[in-house]
mmCIF file of C-alpha atoms and ligand atoms in Angstrom:
data_model
loop_
_atom_site.group_PDB
_atom_site.id
_atom_site.type_symbol
_atom_site.label_atom_id
_atom_site.label_comp_id
_atom_site.label_asym_id
_atom_site.label_seq_id
_atom_site.Cartn_x
_atom_site.Cartn_y
_atom_site.Cartn_z
ATOM 1 C CA MET Q 454 23.941 21.484 44.594
ATOM 2 C CA ARG Q 455 22.630 18.041 45.166
ATOM 3 C CA LYS Q 456 18.799 19.063 44.015
ATOM 4 C CA LEU Q 457 20.918 20.624 40.491
ATOM 5 C CA LEU Q 458 22.666 17.026 40.110
ATOM 6 C CA ILE Q 459 18.682 15.106 41.154
ATOM 7 C CA ILE Q 460 17.835 16.917 38.209
ATOM 8 C CA VAL Q 461 21.116 16.650 35.550
ATOM 9 C CA CYS Q 462 20.265 12.604 36.755
ATOM 10 C CA LEU Q 463 16.499 12.665 36.353
ATOM 11 C CA PHE Q 464 16.712 14.428 32.645
ATOM 12 C CA ILE Q 465 19.432 11.750 31.336
ATOM 13 C CA ILE Q 466 17.435 8.689 32.558
ATOM 14 C CA ASN Q 467 14.316 10.022 30.836
ATOM 15 C CA LYS Q 468 16.032 10.454 27.850
ATOM 16 C CA ALA Q 469 17.882 6.901 27.929
ATOM 17 C CA LEU Q 470 14.518 6.161 28.788
ATOM 18 C CA ALA Q 471 12.815 7.595 25.494
ATOM 19 C CA GLN Q 472 15.717 6.186 23.021
ATOM 20 C CA THR Q 473 14.698 2.722 24.221
ATOM 21 C CA ALA Q 474 11.144 3.216 24.554
ATOM 22 C CA VAL Q 475 9.186 0.747 21.986
ATOM 23 C CA VAL Q 476 7.563 2.938 19.666
ATOM 24 C CA PRO Q 477 4.060 1.062 18.929
ATOM 25 C CA LEU Q 478 3.561 -1.719 15.696
ATOM 26 C CA LYS Q 479 0.536 0.344 13.710
ATOM 27 C CA ASP Q 480 -1.467 -1.817 13.140
ATOM 28 C CA LYS Q 481 -2.146 -0.744 9.084
ATOM 29 C CA PHE Q 482 0.414 -3.378 6.480
ATOM 30 C CA VAL Q 483 -0.238 -3.908 3.012
ATOM 31 C CA LEU Q 484 1.717 -5.988 0.544
ATOM 32 C CA VAL Q 485 0.872 -5.400 -3.017
ATOM 33 C CA ILE Q 486 2.889 -7.444 -5.581
ATOM 34 C CA HIS Q 487 2.964 -8.656 -10.038
ATOM 35 C CA GLY Q 488 4.694 -10.738 -11.897
ATOM 36 C CA GLY Q 489 3.656 -9.187 -14.918
ATOM 37 C CA ALA Q 490 1.768 -7.012 -17.332
ATOM 38 C CA GLY Q 491 1.113 -7.836 -20.825
ATOM 39 C CA THR Q 492 -1.189 -9.866 -23.477
ATOM 40 C CA ILE Q 493 -3.120 -12.106 -20.715
ATOM 41 C CA LEU Q 494 -6.027 -13.495 -22.275
ATOM 42 C CA LYS Q 495 -8.079 -16.048 -20.579
ATOM 43 C CA SER Q 496 -8.880 -17.580 -23.947
ATOM 44 C CA GLN Q 497 -5.271 -18.369 -23.695
ATOM 45 C CA MET Q 498 -4.990 -19.513 -20.635
ATOM 46 C CA THR Q 499 -5.131 -23.172 -19.896
ATOM 47 C CA PRO Q 500 -7.213 -23.725 -16.037
ATOM 48 C CA GLU Q 501 -4.034 -25.355 -15.024
ATOM 49 C CA LYS Q 502 -1.652 -22.665 -16.179
ATOM 50 C CA GLU Q 503 -3.925 -20.602 -14.431
ATOM 51 C CA LYS Q 504 -3.840 -22.321 -11.865
ATOM 52 C CA ALA Q 505 -0.682 -22.690 -11.716
ATOM 53 C CA TYR Q 506 0.260 -18.665 -11.225
ATOM 54 C CA GLN Q 507 -2.640 -17.805 -9.352
ATOM 55 C CA GLU Q 508 -1.286 -20.303 -6.725
ATOM 56 C CA ALA Q 509 2.678 -19.076 -7.134
ATOM 57 C CA LEU Q 510 1.261 -15.397 -7.120
ATOM 58 C CA ASN Q 511 -0.843 -16.829 -3.371
ATOM 59 C CA LYS Q 512 2.757 -17.990 -2.227
ATOM 60 C CA ALA Q 513 4.091 -15.248 -3.005
ATOM 61 C CA LEU Q 514 1.540 -12.455 -1.001
ATOM 62 C CA GLU Q 515 1.762 -15.269 1.863
ATOM 63 C CA THR Q 516 5.301 -15.318 2.298
ATOM 64 C CA GLY Q 517 5.587 -11.248 2.295
ATOM 65 C CA TYR Q 518 2.330 -11.114 4.339
ATOM 66 C CA ALA Q 519 3.647 -13.686 7.044
ATOM 67 C CA ILE Q 520 7.204 -10.760 7.574
ATOM 68 C CA LEU Q 521 4.510 -7.941 8.141
ATOM 69 C CA LYS Q 522 2.045 -9.398 10.208
ATOM 70 C CA GLU Q 523 4.905 -9.754 12.460
ATOM 71 C CA GLY Q 524 5.952 -6.702 12.730
ATOM 72 C CA GLY Q 525 8.740 -7.407 9.860
ATOM 73 C CA SER Q 526 10.688 -4.520 8.131
ATOM 74 C CA ALA Q 527 8.482 -3.501 4.166
ATOM 75 C CA MET Q 528 12.811 -4.273 3.015
ATOM 76 C CA ASP Q 529 12.341 -8.050 3.891
ATOM 77 C CA ALA Q 530 9.116 -8.234 3.176
ATOM 78 C CA VAL Q 531 9.652 -6.942 -0.112
ATOM 79 C CA GLU Q 532 13.021 -8.810 -0.717
ATOM 80 C CA ALA Q 533 11.609 -12.375 0.813
ATOM 81 C CA THR Q 534 8.456 -11.909 -1.629
ATOM 82 C CA VAL Q 535 10.460 -10.850 -4.625
ATOM 83 C CA ARG Q 536 12.891 -14.306 -4.442
ATOM 84 C CA THR Q 537 9.781 -16.466 -4.304
ATOM 85 C CA MET Q 538 8.825 -15.315 -7.757
ATOM 86 C CA GLU Q 539 12.070 -15.019 -8.936
ATOM 87 C CA ASP Q 540 12.781 -18.795 -7.748
ATOM 88 C CA SER Q 541 9.566 -19.657 -9.358
ATOM 89 C CA PRO Q 542 9.648 -20.895 -13.248
ATOM 90 C CA LEU Q 543 6.474 -19.398 -14.125
ATOM 91 C CA PHE Q 544 8.238 -15.517 -14.617
ATOM 92 C CA ASN Q 545 10.418 -14.077 -15.750
ATOM 93 C CA ALA Q 546 12.664 -13.232 -13.359
ATOM 94 C CA GLY Q 547 15.427 -15.123 -11.801
ATOM 95 C CA LYS Q 548 14.795 -19.389 -13.269
ATOM 96 C CA GLY Q 549 12.700 -18.636 -15.891
ATOM 97 C CA ALA Q 550 14.052 -15.894 -17.290
ATOM 98 C CA VAL Q 551 13.667 -14.604 -21.181
ATOM 99 C CA PHE Q 552 16.755 -14.960 -23.098
ATOM 100 C CA THR Q 553 19.200 -12.213 -24.658
ATOM 101 C CA ASN Q 554 19.381 -12.231 -28.688
ATOM 102 C CA GLU Q 555 22.797 -14.382 -27.951
ATOM 103 C CA GLY Q 556 20.904 -17.432 -26.122
ATOM 104 C CA LYS Q 557 21.830 -16.322 -22.019
ATOM 105 C CA ASN Q 558 19.463 -15.004 -19.381
ATOM 106 C CA GLU Q 559 21.377 -11.837 -18.063
ATOM 107 C CA LEU Q 560 18.918 -10.308 -14.984
ATOM 108 C CA ASP Q 561 18.168 -7.096 -13.477
ATOM 109 C CA ALA Q 562 17.091 -6.043 -10.566
ATOM 110 C CA ALA Q 563 16.326 -3.470 -7.505
ATOM 111 C CA ILE Q 564 15.050 -2.527 -4.037
ATOM 112 C CA MET Q 565 14.576 0.443 -2.233
ATOM 113 C CA ASP Q 566 14.085 1.878 1.346
ATOM 114 C CA GLY Q 567 11.882 4.415 1.089
ATOM 115 C CA LYS Q 568 12.310 5.559 4.673
ATOM 116 C CA THR Q 569 16.231 6.097 3.565
ATOM 117 C CA LEU Q 570 16.146 6.605 -0.005
ATOM 118 C CA ALA Q 571 18.611 4.302 0.175
ATOM 119 C CA ALA Q 572 18.823 2.067 -3.249
ATOM 120 C CA GLY Q 573 20.710 -1.010 -4.670
ATOM 121 C CA SER Q 574 20.933 -2.275 -8.206
ATOM 122 C CA VAL Q 575 22.232 -5.167 -10.430
ATOM 123 C CA ALA Q 576 22.169 -5.556 -14.138
ATOM 124 C CA GLY Q 577 23.464 -7.745 -16.768
ATOM 125 C CA VAL Q 578 24.364 -10.006 -14.223
ATOM 126 C CA THR Q 579 24.256 -14.312 -15.265
ATOM 127 C CA THR Q 580 24.914 -16.164 -12.682
ATOM 128 C CA ILE Q 581 23.339 -14.510 -9.360
ATOM 129 C CA ARG Q 582 20.605 -17.181 -8.370
ATOM 130 C CA ASN Q 583 18.151 -14.435 -6.787
ATOM 131 C CA PRO Q 584 19.408 -10.766 -8.106
ATOM 132 C CA ILE Q 585 17.063 -8.898 -5.480
ATOM 133 C CA THR Q 586 19.381 -10.137 -3.244
ATOM 134 C CA ALA Q 587 22.712 -8.819 -5.198
ATOM 135 C CA ALA Q 588 20.399 -5.340 -5.022
ATOM 136 C CA ARG Q 589 19.581 -5.716 -1.018
ATOM 137 C CA ALA Q 590 23.546 -6.697 0.069
ATOM 138 C CA VAL Q 591 24.989 -3.483 -3.555
ATOM 139 C CA MET Q 592 22.532 -0.677 -0.872
ATOM 140 C CA GLU Q 593 23.858 -2.751 2.387
ATOM 141 C CA LYS Q 594 27.446 -3.806 2.042
ATOM 142 C CA SER Q 595 28.551 -0.834 -0.583
ATOM 143 C CA PRO Q 596 28.786 2.689 -1.282
ATOM 144 C CA HIS Q 597 27.660 1.863 -4.344
ATOM 145 C CA VAL Q 598 23.671 2.250 -5.648
ATOM 146 C CA MET Q 599 24.605 0.035 -8.945
ATOM 147 C CA MET Q 600 26.321 -2.577 -10.055
ATOM 148 C CA THR Q 601 26.862 -4.465 -13.121
ATOM 149 C CA GLY Q 602 27.543 -7.770 -14.962
ATOM 150 C CA LYS Q 603 31.067 -9.127 -13.781
ATOM 151 C CA GLY Q 604 31.664 -6.771 -11.048
ATOM 152 C CA ALA Q 605 28.026 -7.427 -9.353
ATOM 153 C CA GLU Q 606 28.698 -10.974 -9.356
ATOM 154 C CA LYS Q 607 32.458 -10.779 -7.688
ATOM 155 C CA PHE Q 608 30.823 -8.636 -5.327
ATOM 156 C CA ALA Q 609 27.800 -10.596 -4.689
ATOM 157 C CA GLN Q 610 29.983 -14.030 -4.192
ATOM 158 C CA GLN Q 611 31.847 -12.261 -1.930
ATOM 159 C CA GLN Q 612 29.308 -11.433 0.298
ATOM 160 C CA GLY Q 613 27.932 -14.848 0.521
ATOM 161 C CA ILE Q 614 25.082 -14.859 -1.916
ATOM 162 C CA GLU Q 615 24.372 -18.144 -3.977
ATOM 163 C CA ILE Q 616 25.507 -18.517 -7.004
ATOM 164 C CA VAL Q 617 24.599 -20.876 -9.441
ATOM 165 C CA ALA Q 618 25.678 -21.959 -13.859
ATOM 166 C CA PRO Q 619 23.828 -19.611 -16.029
ATOM 167 C CA SER Q 620 22.364 -23.135 -17.587
ATOM 168 C CA TYR Q 621 19.995 -22.588 -14.019
ATOM 169 C CA PHE Q 622 17.785 -20.073 -15.293
ATOM 170 C CA TYR Q 623 17.141 -22.047 -18.701
ATOM 171 C CA THR Q 624 13.685 -22.857 -19.188
ATOM 172 C CA GLU Q 625 12.369 -24.792 -22.684
ATOM 173 C CA GLU Q 626 9.001 -22.109 -22.480
ATOM 174 C CA ARG Q 627 11.552 -19.199 -22.487
ATOM 175 C CA TRP Q 628 14.217 -21.001 -25.455
ATOM 176 C CA LYS Q 629 11.060 -21.421 -27.471
ATOM 177 C CA GLY Q 630 10.033 -18.005 -27.132
ATOM 178 C CA LEU Q 631 13.617 -16.743 -27.936
ATOM 179 C CA GLN Q 632 13.103 -19.133 -31.437
ATOM 180 C CA ARG Q 633 9.990 -17.386 -31.980
ATOM 181 C CA ALA Q 634 11.503 -13.699 -31.243
ATOM 182 C CA LYS Q 635 13.935 -14.511 -33.714
ATOM 183 C CA SER Q 636 12.115 -15.609 -36.799
ATOM 184 C CA GLU Q 637 9.235 -12.775 -36.060
ATOM 185 C CA ASP Q 638 12.548 -10.061 -36.835
ATOM 186 C CA SER Q 639 13.436 -11.590 -39.574
ATOM 187 C CA THR Q 640 9.995 -11.419 -41.508
ATOM 188 C CA LYS Q 641 9.828 -7.379 -39.966
ATOM 189 C CA MET Q 642 13.420 -6.813 -40.551
ATOM 190 C CA GLN Q 643 11.815 -7.228 -44.203
ATOM 191 C CA GLN Q 644 9.707 -4.423 -43.732
ATOM 192 C CA ASP Q 645 11.482 -2.269 -41.665
ATOM 193 C CA HIS Q 646 10.050 1.066 -40.814
ATOM 194 C CA THR Q 647 10.744 4.210 -39.742
ATOM 195 C CA ASP Q 648 8.470 6.259 -37.896
ATOM 196 C CA THR Q 649 10.237 9.519 -35.832
ATOM 197 C CA THR Q 650 7.318 10.996 -34.030
ATOM 198 C CA LYS Q 651 7.774 8.273 -31.589
ATOM 199 C CA GLY Q 652 11.757 9.096 -30.689
ATOM 200 C CA ILE Q 653 12.542 4.969 -31.317
ATOM 201 C CA SER Q 654 11.972 3.741 -35.223
ATOM 202 C CA SER Q 655 9.637 1.491 -34.491
ATOM 203 C CA GLY Q 656 10.759 -1.553 -37.057
ATOM 204 C CA PHE Q 657 14.606 -0.982 -35.055
ATOM 205 C CA SER Q 658 12.558 -1.938 -31.713
ATOM 206 C CA GLU Q 659 10.365 -4.858 -33.267
ATOM 207 C CA PHE Q 660 14.059 -5.541 -34.659
ATOM 208 C CA PHE Q 661 15.329 -5.985 -30.931
ATOM 209 C CA TYR Q 662 12.233 -6.937 -28.470
ATOM 210 C CA SER Q 663 9.394 -8.037 -29.996
ATOM 211 C CA PRO Q 664 7.749 -7.959 -26.795
ATOM 212 C CA LEU Q 665 4.808 -8.256 -28.145
ATOM 213 C CA GLY Q 666 5.766 -10.503 -30.601
ATOM 214 C CA VAL Q 667 6.484 -13.832 -28.277
ATOM 215 C CA GLY Q 668 3.445 -14.563 -26.250
ATOM 216 C CA GLY Q 669 3.435 -11.099 -25.360
ATOM 217 C CA LYS Q 670 3.859 -10.569 -22.018
ATOM 218 C CA TYR Q 671 6.656 -8.849 -19.674
ATOM 219 C CA GLY Q 672 6.514 -10.691 -17.002
ATOM 220 C CA THR Q 673 8.903 -9.033 -14.478
ATOM 221 C CA VAL Q 674 7.853 -9.680 -10.658
ATOM 222 C CA GLY Q 675 7.665 -6.990 -8.101
ATOM 223 C CA ALA Q 676 6.311 -5.790 -4.938
ATOM 224 C CA VAL Q 677 5.642 -3.087 -2.894
ATOM 225 C CA ALA Q 678 4.887 -3.390 0.606
ATOM 226 C CA LEU Q 679 3.616 -0.426 3.550
ATOM 227 C CA ASP Q 680 5.139 -1.991 6.883
ATOM 228 C CA ARG Q 681 3.672 -1.199 10.275
ATOM 229 C CA HIS Q 682 6.130 0.783 11.507
ATOM 230 C CA GLY Q 683 4.854 3.145 8.666
ATOM 231 C CA ASN Q 684 7.715 2.188 6.140
ATOM 232 C CA LEU Q 685 7.611 1.575 2.493
ATOM 233 C CA ALA Q 686 9.770 -0.256 -0.155
ATOM 234 C CA ALA Q 687 9.903 -1.820 -3.626
ATOM 235 C CA ALA Q 688 11.510 -4.622 -5.284
ATOM 236 C CA THR Q 689 11.797 -5.624 -9.265
ATOM 237 C CA SER Q 690 13.499 -7.729 -10.724
ATOM 238 C CA THR Q 691 13.598 -9.102 -14.333
ATOM 239 C CA GLY Q 692 15.361 -10.665 -16.766
ATOM 240 C CA GLY Q 693 14.310 -7.976 -19.429
ATOM 241 C CA MET Q 694 13.028 -8.310 -22.945
ATOM 242 C CA THR Q 695 13.408 -11.408 -25.336
ATOM 243 C CA ASN Q 696 15.876 -11.335 -27.830
ATOM 244 C CA LYS Q 697 17.362 -8.004 -25.764
ATOM 245 C CA LYS Q 698 20.898 -7.116 -27.378
ATOM 246 C CA PHE Q 699 24.500 -5.269 -26.825
ATOM 247 C CA GLY Q 700 24.285 -5.671 -22.841
ATOM 248 C CA ARG Q 701 20.967 -3.911 -22.363
ATOM 249 C CA VAL Q 702 19.163 -2.686 -19.263
ATOM 250 C CA GLY Q 703 15.753 -1.907 -18.656
ATOM 251 C CA ASP Q 704 14.419 -0.458 -16.089
ATOM 252 C CA ALA Q 705 13.679 -2.349 -13.940
ATOM 253 C CA PRO Q 706 17.073 -1.896 -12.023
ATOM 254 C CA ILE Q 707 17.045 1.594 -12.992
ATOM 255 C CA ILE Q 708 16.226 3.727 -9.679
ATOM 256 C CA GLY Q 709 12.648 6.150 -10.813
ATOM 257 C CA ALA Q 710 12.195 4.518 -13.510
ATOM 258 C CA GLY Q 711 10.867 0.979 -12.895
ATOM 259 C CA THR Q 712 11.152 1.050 -8.971
ATOM 260 C CA TYR Q 713 11.110 3.817 -6.684
ATOM 261 C CA ALA Q 714 10.521 4.775 -2.699
ATOM 262 C CA ASN Q 715 9.554 7.260 -0.845
ATOM 263 C CA ASN Q 716 7.919 7.705 2.971
ATOM 264 C CA ALA Q 717 6.982 11.031 1.729
ATOM 265 C CA THR Q 718 4.891 9.576 -1.699
ATOM 266 C CA VAL Q 719 4.993 6.035 -2.170
ATOM 267 C CA ALA Q 720 6.496 2.974 -3.468
ATOM 268 C CA ILE Q 721 6.354 1.686 -6.909
ATOM 269 C CA SER Q 722 7.521 -1.292 -9.159
ATOM 270 C CA GLY Q 723 6.628 -1.473 -12.654
ATOM 271 C CA THR Q 724 6.152 -3.752 -15.747
ATOM 272 C CA GLY Q 725 6.511 -3.103 -19.244
ATOM 273 C CA TRP Q 726 8.799 -1.869 -22.366
ATOM 274 C CA GLY Q 727 11.222 -0.529 -19.965
ATOM 275 C CA GLU Q 728 12.380 1.597 -23.106
ATOM 276 C CA TYR Q 729 9.330 4.160 -22.021
ATOM 277 C CA PHE Q 730 9.721 3.595 -18.590
ATOM 278 C CA ILE Q 731 13.341 4.824 -18.356
ATOM 279 C CA ARG Q 732 11.995 8.108 -20.891
ATOM 280 C CA LEU Q 733 9.211 8.700 -18.956
ATOM 281 C CA VAL Q 734 10.895 8.628 -15.461
ATOM 282 C CA MET Q 735 7.644 6.590 -14.776
ATOM 283 C CA ALA Q 736 8.095 5.957 -10.865
ATOM 284 C CA LYS Q 737 9.755 8.999 -10.121
ATOM 285 C CA SER Q 738 7.504 11.040 -11.705
ATOM 286 C CA ILE Q 739 4.076 9.763 -9.963
ATOM 287 C CA SER Q 740 6.023 10.299 -6.825
ATOM 288 C CA ASP Q 741 6.169 13.814 -7.617
ATOM 289 C CA MET Q 742 3.181 14.901 -8.824
ATOM 290 C CA MET Q 743 1.981 13.368 -5.775
ATOM 291 C CA GLU Q 744 4.618 15.003 -3.211
ATOM 292 C CA PHE Q 745 4.855 18.465 -5.559
ATOM 293 C CA GLY Q 746 1.034 18.292 -7.110
ATOM 294 C CA LYS Q 747 -0.661 16.763 -4.241
ATOM 295 C CA MET Q 748 -2.221 14.513 -6.946
ATOM 296 C CA LYS Q 749 -3.511 11.604 -5.124
ATOM 297 C CA LEU Q 750 -1.443 8.106 -5.688
ATOM 298 C CA LYS Q 751 -4.540 6.520 -8.778
ATOM 299 C CA THR Q 752 -4.508 9.713 -10.574
ATOM 300 C CA ALA Q 753 -0.898 10.557 -10.575
ATOM 301 C CA ALA Q 754 -0.560 6.743 -11.683
ATOM 302 C CA ASP Q 755 -3.447 6.696 -14.208
ATOM 303 C CA GLU Q 756 -2.234 9.930 -15.877
ATOM 304 C CA MET Q 757 1.235 8.202 -16.590
ATOM 305 C CA ILE Q 758 0.013 4.385 -17.174
ATOM 306 C CA MET Q 759 -3.351 4.660 -19.146
ATOM 307 C CA LYS Q 760 -2.303 7.768 -21.085
ATOM 308 C CA ARG Q 761 1.457 9.101 -21.110
ATOM 309 C CA LEU Q 762 2.761 5.543 -21.771
ATOM 310 C CA PRO Q 763 0.734 4.762 -24.574
ATOM 311 C CA ALA Q 764 1.025 8.633 -25.894
ATOM 312 C CA LEU Q 765 4.409 7.821 -26.653
ATOM 313 C CA GLY Q 766 3.880 4.012 -27.398
ATOM 314 C CA GLY Q 767 4.754 1.700 -24.839
ATOM 315 C CA ASP Q 768 3.038 -0.024 -22.822
ATOM 316 C CA GLY Q 769 2.384 -1.995 -19.165
ATOM 317 C CA GLY Q 770 1.815 -1.565 -15.666
ATOM 318 C CA LEU Q 771 2.641 -0.880 -11.683
ATOM 319 C CA ILE Q 772 2.121 -1.872 -8.596
ATOM 320 C CA ALA Q 773 2.255 0.986 -6.078
ATOM 321 C CA VAL Q 774 1.533 1.790 -2.645
ATOM 322 C CA ASP Q 775 1.139 5.152 -1.069
ATOM 323 C CA LYS Q 776 2.378 5.661 2.790
ATOM 324 C CA ASN Q 777 -1.650 6.275 3.901
ATOM 325 C CA GLY Q 778 -1.940 2.245 2.865
ATOM 326 C CA ASN Q 779 -3.836 2.916 -0.506
ATOM 327 C CA ILE Q 780 -3.282 0.954 -3.206
ATOM 328 C CA ALA Q 781 -3.202 1.068 -7.214
ATOM 329 C CA MET Q 782 -2.469 -1.552 -9.842
ATOM 330 C CA PRO Q 783 -3.517 0.610 -13.172
ATOM 331 C CA PHE Q 784 -1.970 -1.373 -16.798
ATOM 332 C CA CYS Q 785 -2.691 -0.773 -20.203
ATOM 333 C CA THR Q 786 -2.175 -4.307 -21.700
ATOM 334 C CA GLU Q 787 -4.708 -6.537 -21.696
ATOM 335 C CA GLY Q 788 -3.920 -8.396 -18.579
ATOM 336 C CA MET Q 789 -1.574 -8.582 -15.675
ATOM 337 C CA TYR Q 790 0.091 -11.037 -13.166
ATOM 338 C CA ARG Q 791 -1.077 -9.069 -9.246
ATOM 339 C CA GLY Q 792 -2.656 -8.937 -6.226
ATOM 340 C CA TYR Q 793 -2.441 -7.731 -3.082
ATOM 341 C CA ILE Q 794 -3.338 -8.536 0.673
ATOM 342 C CA LYS Q 795 -4.095 -6.300 3.628
ATOM 343 C CA ASN Q 796 -3.297 -6.476 7.380
ATOM 344 C CA ASP Q 797 -6.758 -7.605 7.939
ATOM 345 C CA GLY Q 798 -6.308 -10.647 5.646
ATOM 346 C CA LYS Q 799 -8.364 -9.690 3.041
ATOM 347 C CA LYS Q 800 -6.387 -11.213 -0.293
ATOM 348 C CA GLU Q 801 -7.193 -10.623 -3.981
ATOM 349 C CA VAL Q 802 -5.233 -12.524 -6.782
ATOM 350 C CA ARG Q 803 -5.704 -11.635 -10.310
ATOM 351 C CA ILE Q 804 -4.603 -11.939 -13.781
ATOM 352 C CA TYR Q 805 -6.807 -10.060 -16.701
ATOM 353 C CA LYS Q 806 -8.581 -6.926 -17.194
ATOM 354 C CA ASP Q 807 -11.972 -6.561 -15.420
HETATM 355 N N1 LIG H 1899 10.439 -3.375 -17.644
HETATM 356 C C1 LIG H 1899 10.939 -4.989 -18.258
HETATM 357 C C2 LIG H 1899 12.316 -4.586 -18.653
HETATM 358 O O1 LIG H 1899 11.906 -3.402 -19.782
HETATM 359 C C3 LIG H 1899 10.422 -5.670 -18.800
HETATM 360 C C4 LIG H 1899 9.123 -6.660 -17.868
HETATM 361 O O2 LIG H 1899 8.558 -6.301 -17.590
HETATM 362 O O3 LIG H 1899 8.742 -7.362 -18.109
HETATM 363 O O4 LIG H 1899 13.268 -4.659 -18.942
#
């Protein structure tokens, strides 16, 4: 009897120790970011502007790197990284977001945890300083995945997330971009035509968004990470597309389209003509090609971005990191603000096509 008691006690102690045992951190970790794709040409860039973009991208990378290096979670890293880009007026997210046809800034964002497949997003919000933080609150503090407009703003306020006046998001450059888009659209409207082979009337789509008519940049921001626990996460934040109308929501806050993370496969954040990313279910398609088609990340990402996206009439790019730390940053536009940093400190920031 005494022997049995000792065995039972030893069993319980052993189990308790196993539960509290510290799992050693892995060496490998990776962070990849983008600040939007589009017609980004060296010939159209001033040295000052190029330097400003490089600095902003480097700051974003260093922010996430510091978290990952200390063993922080991929979720914390992608949120903090995206926040720095939301706060920068250079990118179309948070401060510096593009304007809708009505002259407002309506922001979309999403975040996803590859470990649990938990996700959160907000769409069409106008007063939340950092929409990515609100998206995470939707994921962690509510039973929902997606909240829109006034409801999302009310929820964010209840959660103590910083609320700002809509005028906080204003930048003169984006305002001018809207005026240019409107005048280009009125010209295009006069030559409106319908191309049903693309599934969207091309005259119609130009009228709505002029994606490449306003300096040719999309400007969404995103981050994906593999942390030292082996977990993946993805985050995307955007002002959407210049001159958007009628409560339009893009791909960024749609889980599986512009944002997706799954520890079994990959974490992805996209930038580009959102309607096409939604129709192609871009990010989840790549994950499925890897999971069920046993494709490598690069093959799957190139197939979607370099072939299927342009074949449908869209354009853009994405960043991705797979469960083994392989990265991909394909785009079918002239350029994409992008960069990555790895555990050994290897860091690269790039803007143009090679
Ligand atoms: N994908 C975004 C959207 O369609 C735009 C962007 O990438 O800048 O809303």
